[in-house]
PDB file of C-alpha atoms in Angstrom:
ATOM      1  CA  UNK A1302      51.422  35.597 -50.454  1.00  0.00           C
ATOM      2  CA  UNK A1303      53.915  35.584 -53.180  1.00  0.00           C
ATOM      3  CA  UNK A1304      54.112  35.711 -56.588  1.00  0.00           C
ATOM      4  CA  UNK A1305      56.693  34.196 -58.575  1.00  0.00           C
ATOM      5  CA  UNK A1306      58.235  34.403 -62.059  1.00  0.00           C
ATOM      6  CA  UNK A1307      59.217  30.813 -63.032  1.00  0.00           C
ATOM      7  CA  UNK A1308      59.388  29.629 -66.659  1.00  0.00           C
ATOM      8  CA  UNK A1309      55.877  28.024 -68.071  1.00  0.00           C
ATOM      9  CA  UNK A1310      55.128  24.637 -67.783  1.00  0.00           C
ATOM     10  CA  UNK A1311      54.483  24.096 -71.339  1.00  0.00           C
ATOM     11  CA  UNK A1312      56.645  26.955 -72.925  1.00  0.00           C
ATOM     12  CA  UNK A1313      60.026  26.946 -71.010  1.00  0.00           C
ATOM     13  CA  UNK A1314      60.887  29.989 -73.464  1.00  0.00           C
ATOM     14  CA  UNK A1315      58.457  31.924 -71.274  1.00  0.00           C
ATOM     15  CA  UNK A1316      58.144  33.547 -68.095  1.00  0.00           C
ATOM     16  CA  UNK A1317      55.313  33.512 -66.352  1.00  0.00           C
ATOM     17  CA  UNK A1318      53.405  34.387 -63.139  1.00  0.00           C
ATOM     18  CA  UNK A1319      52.955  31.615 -60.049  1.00  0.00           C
ATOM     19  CA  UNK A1320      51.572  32.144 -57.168  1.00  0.00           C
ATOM     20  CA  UNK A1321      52.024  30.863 -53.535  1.00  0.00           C
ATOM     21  CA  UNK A1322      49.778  31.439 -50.781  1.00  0.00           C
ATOM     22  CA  UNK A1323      50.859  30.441 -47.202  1.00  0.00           C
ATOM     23  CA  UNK A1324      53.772  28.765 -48.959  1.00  0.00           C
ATOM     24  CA  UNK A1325      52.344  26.409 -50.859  1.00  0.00           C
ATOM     25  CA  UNK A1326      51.793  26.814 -54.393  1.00  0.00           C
ATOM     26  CA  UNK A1327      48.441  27.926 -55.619  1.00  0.00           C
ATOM     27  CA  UNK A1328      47.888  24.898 -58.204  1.00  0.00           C
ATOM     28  CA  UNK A1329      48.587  22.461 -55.282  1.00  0.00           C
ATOM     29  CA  UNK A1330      45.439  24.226 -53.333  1.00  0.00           C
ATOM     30  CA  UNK A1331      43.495  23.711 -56.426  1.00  0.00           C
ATOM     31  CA  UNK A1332      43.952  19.930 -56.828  1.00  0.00           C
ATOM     32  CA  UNK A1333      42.883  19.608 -53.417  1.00  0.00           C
ATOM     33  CA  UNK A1334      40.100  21.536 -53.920  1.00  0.00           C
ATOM     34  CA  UNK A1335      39.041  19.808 -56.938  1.00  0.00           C
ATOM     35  CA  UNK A1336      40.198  16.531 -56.167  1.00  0.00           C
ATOM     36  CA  UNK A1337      36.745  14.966 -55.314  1.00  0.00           C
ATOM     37  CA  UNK A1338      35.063  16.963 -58.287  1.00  0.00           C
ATOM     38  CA  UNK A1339      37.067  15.061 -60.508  1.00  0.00           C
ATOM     39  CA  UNK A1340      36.350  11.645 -58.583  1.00  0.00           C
ATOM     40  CA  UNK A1341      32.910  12.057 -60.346  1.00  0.00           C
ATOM     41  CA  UNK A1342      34.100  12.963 -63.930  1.00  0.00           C
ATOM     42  CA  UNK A1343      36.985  10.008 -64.145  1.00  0.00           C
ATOM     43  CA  UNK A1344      37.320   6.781 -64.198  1.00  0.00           C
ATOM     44  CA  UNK A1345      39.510   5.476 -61.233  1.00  0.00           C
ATOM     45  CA  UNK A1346      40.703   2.611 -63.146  1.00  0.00           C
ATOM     46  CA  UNK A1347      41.806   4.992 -66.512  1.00  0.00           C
ATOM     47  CA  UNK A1348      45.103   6.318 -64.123  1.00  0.00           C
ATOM     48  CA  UNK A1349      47.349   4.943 -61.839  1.00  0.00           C
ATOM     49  CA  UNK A1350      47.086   6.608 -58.582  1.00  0.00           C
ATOM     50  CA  UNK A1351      50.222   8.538 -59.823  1.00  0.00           C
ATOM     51  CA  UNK A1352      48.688   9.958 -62.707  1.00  0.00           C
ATOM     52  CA  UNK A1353      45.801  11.032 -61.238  1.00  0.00           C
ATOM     53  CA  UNK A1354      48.175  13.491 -59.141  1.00  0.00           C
ATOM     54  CA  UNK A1355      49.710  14.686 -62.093  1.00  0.00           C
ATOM     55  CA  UNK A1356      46.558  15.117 -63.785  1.00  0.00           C
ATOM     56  CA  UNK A1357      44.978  17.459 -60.608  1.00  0.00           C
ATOM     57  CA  UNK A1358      48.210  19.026 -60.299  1.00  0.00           C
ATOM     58  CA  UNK A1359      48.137  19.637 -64.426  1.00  0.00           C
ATOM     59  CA  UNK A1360      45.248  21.327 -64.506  1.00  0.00           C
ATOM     60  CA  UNK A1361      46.309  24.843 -64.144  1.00  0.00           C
ATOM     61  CA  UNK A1362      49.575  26.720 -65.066  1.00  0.00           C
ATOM     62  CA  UNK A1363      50.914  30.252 -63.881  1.00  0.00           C
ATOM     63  CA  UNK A1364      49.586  32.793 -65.803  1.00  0.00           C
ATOM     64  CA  UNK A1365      52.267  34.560 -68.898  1.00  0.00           C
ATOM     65  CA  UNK A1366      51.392  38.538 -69.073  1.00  0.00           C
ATOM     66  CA  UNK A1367      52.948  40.467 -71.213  1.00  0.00           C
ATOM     67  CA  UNK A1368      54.770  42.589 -69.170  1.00  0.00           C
ATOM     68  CA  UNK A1369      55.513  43.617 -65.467  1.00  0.00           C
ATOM     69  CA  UNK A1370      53.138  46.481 -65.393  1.00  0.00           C
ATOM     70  CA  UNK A1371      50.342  44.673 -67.032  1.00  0.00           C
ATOM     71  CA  UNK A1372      51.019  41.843 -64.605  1.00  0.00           C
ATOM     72  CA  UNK A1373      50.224  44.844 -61.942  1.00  0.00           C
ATOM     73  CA  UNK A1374      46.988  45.815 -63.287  1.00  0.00           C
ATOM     74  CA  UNK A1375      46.192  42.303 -63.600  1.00  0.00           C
ATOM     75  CA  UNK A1376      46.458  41.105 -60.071  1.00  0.00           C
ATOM     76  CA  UNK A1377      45.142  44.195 -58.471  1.00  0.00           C
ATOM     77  CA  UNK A1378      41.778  44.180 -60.130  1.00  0.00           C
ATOM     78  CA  UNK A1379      42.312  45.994 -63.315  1.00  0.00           C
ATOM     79  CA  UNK A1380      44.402  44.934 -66.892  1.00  0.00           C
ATOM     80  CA  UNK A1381      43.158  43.213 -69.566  1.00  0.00           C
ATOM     81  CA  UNK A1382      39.835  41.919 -70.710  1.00  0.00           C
ATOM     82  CA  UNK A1383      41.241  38.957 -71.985  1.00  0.00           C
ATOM     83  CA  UNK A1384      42.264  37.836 -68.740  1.00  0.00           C
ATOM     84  CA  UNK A1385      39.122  37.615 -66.303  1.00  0.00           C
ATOM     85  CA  UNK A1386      35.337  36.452 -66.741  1.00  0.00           C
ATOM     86  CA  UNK A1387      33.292  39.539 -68.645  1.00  0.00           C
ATOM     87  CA  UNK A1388      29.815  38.425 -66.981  1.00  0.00           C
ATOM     88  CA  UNK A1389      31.061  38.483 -63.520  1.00  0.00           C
ATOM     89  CA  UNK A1390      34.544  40.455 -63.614  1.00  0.00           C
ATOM     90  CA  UNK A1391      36.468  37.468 -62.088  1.00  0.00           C
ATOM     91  CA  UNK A1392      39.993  37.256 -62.781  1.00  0.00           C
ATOM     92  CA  UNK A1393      42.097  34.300 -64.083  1.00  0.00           C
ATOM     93  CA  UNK A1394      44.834  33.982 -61.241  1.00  0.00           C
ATOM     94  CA  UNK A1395      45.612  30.282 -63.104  1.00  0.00           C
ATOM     95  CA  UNK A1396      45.469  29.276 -66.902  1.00  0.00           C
ATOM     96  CA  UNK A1397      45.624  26.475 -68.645  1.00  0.00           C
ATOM     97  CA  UNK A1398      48.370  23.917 -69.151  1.00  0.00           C
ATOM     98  CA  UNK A1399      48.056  24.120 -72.788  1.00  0.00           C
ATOM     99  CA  UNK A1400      49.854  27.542 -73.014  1.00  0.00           C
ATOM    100  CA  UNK A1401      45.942  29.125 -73.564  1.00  0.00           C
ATOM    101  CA  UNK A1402      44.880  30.716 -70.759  1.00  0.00           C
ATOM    102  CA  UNK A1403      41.045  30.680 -71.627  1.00  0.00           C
ATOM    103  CA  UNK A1404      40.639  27.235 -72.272  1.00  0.00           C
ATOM    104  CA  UNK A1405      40.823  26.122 -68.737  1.00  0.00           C
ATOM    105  CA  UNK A1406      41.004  28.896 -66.294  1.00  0.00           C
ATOM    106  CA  UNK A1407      40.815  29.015 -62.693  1.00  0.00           C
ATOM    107  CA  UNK A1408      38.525  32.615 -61.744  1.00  0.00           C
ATOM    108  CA  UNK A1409      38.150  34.216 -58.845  1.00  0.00           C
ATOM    109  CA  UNK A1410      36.999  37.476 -57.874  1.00  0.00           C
ATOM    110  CA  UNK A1411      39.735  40.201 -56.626  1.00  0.00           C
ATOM    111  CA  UNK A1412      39.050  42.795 -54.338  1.00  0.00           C
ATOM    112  CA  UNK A1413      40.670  45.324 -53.576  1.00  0.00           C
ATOM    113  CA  UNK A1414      40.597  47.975 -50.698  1.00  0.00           C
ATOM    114  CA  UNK A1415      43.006  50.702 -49.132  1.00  0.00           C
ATOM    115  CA  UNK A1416      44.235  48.105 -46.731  1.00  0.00           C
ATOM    116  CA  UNK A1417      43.917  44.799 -48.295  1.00  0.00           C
ATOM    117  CA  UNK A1418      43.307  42.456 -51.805  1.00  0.00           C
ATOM    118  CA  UNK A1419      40.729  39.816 -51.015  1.00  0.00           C
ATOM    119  CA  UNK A1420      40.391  36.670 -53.630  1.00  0.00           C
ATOM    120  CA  UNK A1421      37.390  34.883 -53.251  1.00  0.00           C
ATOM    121  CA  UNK A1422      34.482  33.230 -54.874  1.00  0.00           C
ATOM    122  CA  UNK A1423      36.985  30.506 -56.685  1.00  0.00           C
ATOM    123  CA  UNK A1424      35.479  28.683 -60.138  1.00  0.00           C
ATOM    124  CA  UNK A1425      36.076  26.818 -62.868  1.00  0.00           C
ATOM    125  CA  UNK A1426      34.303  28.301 -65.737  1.00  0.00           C
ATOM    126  CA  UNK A1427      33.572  25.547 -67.612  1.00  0.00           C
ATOM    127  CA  UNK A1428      32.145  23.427 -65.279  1.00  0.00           C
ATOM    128  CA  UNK A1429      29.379  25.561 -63.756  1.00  0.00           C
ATOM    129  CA  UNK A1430      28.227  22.604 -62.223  1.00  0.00           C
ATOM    130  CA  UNK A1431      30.670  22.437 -59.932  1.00  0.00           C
ATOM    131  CA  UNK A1432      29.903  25.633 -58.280  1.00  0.00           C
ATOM    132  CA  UNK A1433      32.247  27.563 -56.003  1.00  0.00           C
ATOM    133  CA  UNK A1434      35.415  25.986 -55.020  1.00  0.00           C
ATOM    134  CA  UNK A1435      36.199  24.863 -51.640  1.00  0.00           C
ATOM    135  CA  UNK A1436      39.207  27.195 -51.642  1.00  0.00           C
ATOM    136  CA  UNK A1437      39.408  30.859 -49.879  1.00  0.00           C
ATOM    137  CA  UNK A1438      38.708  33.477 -49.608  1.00  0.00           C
ATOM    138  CA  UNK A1439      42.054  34.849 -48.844  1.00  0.00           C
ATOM    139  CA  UNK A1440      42.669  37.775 -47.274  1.00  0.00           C
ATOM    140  CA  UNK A1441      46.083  39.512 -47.628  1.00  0.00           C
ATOM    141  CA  UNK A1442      47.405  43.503 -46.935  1.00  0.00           C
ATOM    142  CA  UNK A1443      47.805  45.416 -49.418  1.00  0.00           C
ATOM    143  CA  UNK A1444      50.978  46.576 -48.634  1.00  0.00           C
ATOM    144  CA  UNK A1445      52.831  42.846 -48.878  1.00  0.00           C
ATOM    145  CA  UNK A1446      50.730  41.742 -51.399  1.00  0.00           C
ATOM    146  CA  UNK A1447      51.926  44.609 -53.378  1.00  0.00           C
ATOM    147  CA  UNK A1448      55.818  44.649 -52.882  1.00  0.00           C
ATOM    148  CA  UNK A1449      55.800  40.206 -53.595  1.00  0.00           C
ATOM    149  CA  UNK A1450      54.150  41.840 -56.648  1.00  0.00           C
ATOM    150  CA  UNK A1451      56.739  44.723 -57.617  1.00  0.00           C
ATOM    151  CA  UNK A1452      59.234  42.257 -56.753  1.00  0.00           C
ATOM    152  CA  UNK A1453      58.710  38.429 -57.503  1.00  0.00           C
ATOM    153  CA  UNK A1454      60.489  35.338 -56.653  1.00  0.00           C
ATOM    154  CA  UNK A1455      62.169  34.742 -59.482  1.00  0.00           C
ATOM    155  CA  UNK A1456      62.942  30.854 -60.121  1.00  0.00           C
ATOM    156  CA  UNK A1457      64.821  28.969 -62.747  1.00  0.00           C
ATOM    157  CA  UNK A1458      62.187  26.464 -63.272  1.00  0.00           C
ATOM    158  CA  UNK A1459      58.640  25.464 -62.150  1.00  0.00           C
ATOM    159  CA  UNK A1460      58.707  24.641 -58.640  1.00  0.00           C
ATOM    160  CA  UNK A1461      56.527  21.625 -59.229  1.00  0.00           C
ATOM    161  CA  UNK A1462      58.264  20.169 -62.135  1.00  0.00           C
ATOM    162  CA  UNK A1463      59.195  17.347 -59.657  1.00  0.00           C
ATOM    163  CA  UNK A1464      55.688  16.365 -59.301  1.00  0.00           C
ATOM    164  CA  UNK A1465      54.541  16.884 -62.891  1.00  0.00           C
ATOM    165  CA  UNK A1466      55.835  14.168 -64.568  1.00  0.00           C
ATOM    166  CA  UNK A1467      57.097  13.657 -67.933  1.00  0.00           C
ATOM    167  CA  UNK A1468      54.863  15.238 -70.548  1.00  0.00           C
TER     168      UNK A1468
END
């Protein structure tokens, strides 16, 4: 697990929060994930295959928080009401591209123990339809998941800016 401060996607002017699980970015996991969901929703023959990519890998961007400490609360259960799902207490760990974190977030519930932070039960909001996401749960200690928090990667820009095409 780590979590990195890169700039955002759509504001450059802002940091915000990325995440990588097993080394691979979080937003990568989620096109994947939702890659055949979309297959029903789209029209192959609206995108190049190219697009499409961009599109799945568009979807989400790293969460901006305030501030390092509310960026703590945040990913360890607690912070602001803004940021999670008020019927079910799942947290955004993803918002959306368009700078708006509520208008396409990606939930999931956060757990967390003594010993551990557990993310599971991954869902898109506002496609209920689609049910839980083939994605998790994830399961890492508390103790790393903690210190990659105090002390992010910090990057210069978004580590998939090579894949995300031109706006």
């Amino acid at each position: 697990m780590e979590f990195l401060r890169q700039p955002h996607p759509d504001r450059p002017d802002l940091m915000a929060w990325g995440i990588r699980v097993d080394g691979t970015d979080l937003r990568v996991l989620v096109a994947e994930a939702t890659r055949s969901l979309w297959d029903r929703e789209l029209d192959e023959d609206d995108d190049t295959p190219q697009e499409r990519e961009e599109f799945l890998l568009k979807q989400h961007a790293p969460l901006y928080l305030e501030d390092d400490a509310q960026a703590r609360a945040h990913f360890l259960g607690a912070g602001p009401a803004a940021l999670r799902d008020l019927a079910s207490g799942a947290r955004y760990l993803l918002g959306c591209c368009c700078g708006i974190d509520a208008c396409w977030p990606l939930n999931a519930t956060v757990h967390v123990t003594e010993t551990e932070v557990i993310w599971s039960g991954f869902h898109q909001p506002h496609r209920p339809e689609w049910g839980e996401l083939p994605l998790g749960p994830y399961t890492f200690a508390r103790p790393a998941y903690e210190a990659s928090l105090a002390a992010p990667v910090l990057l210069a820009e978004d580590p998939l800016a090579h894949l995300l095409g031109p706006d």
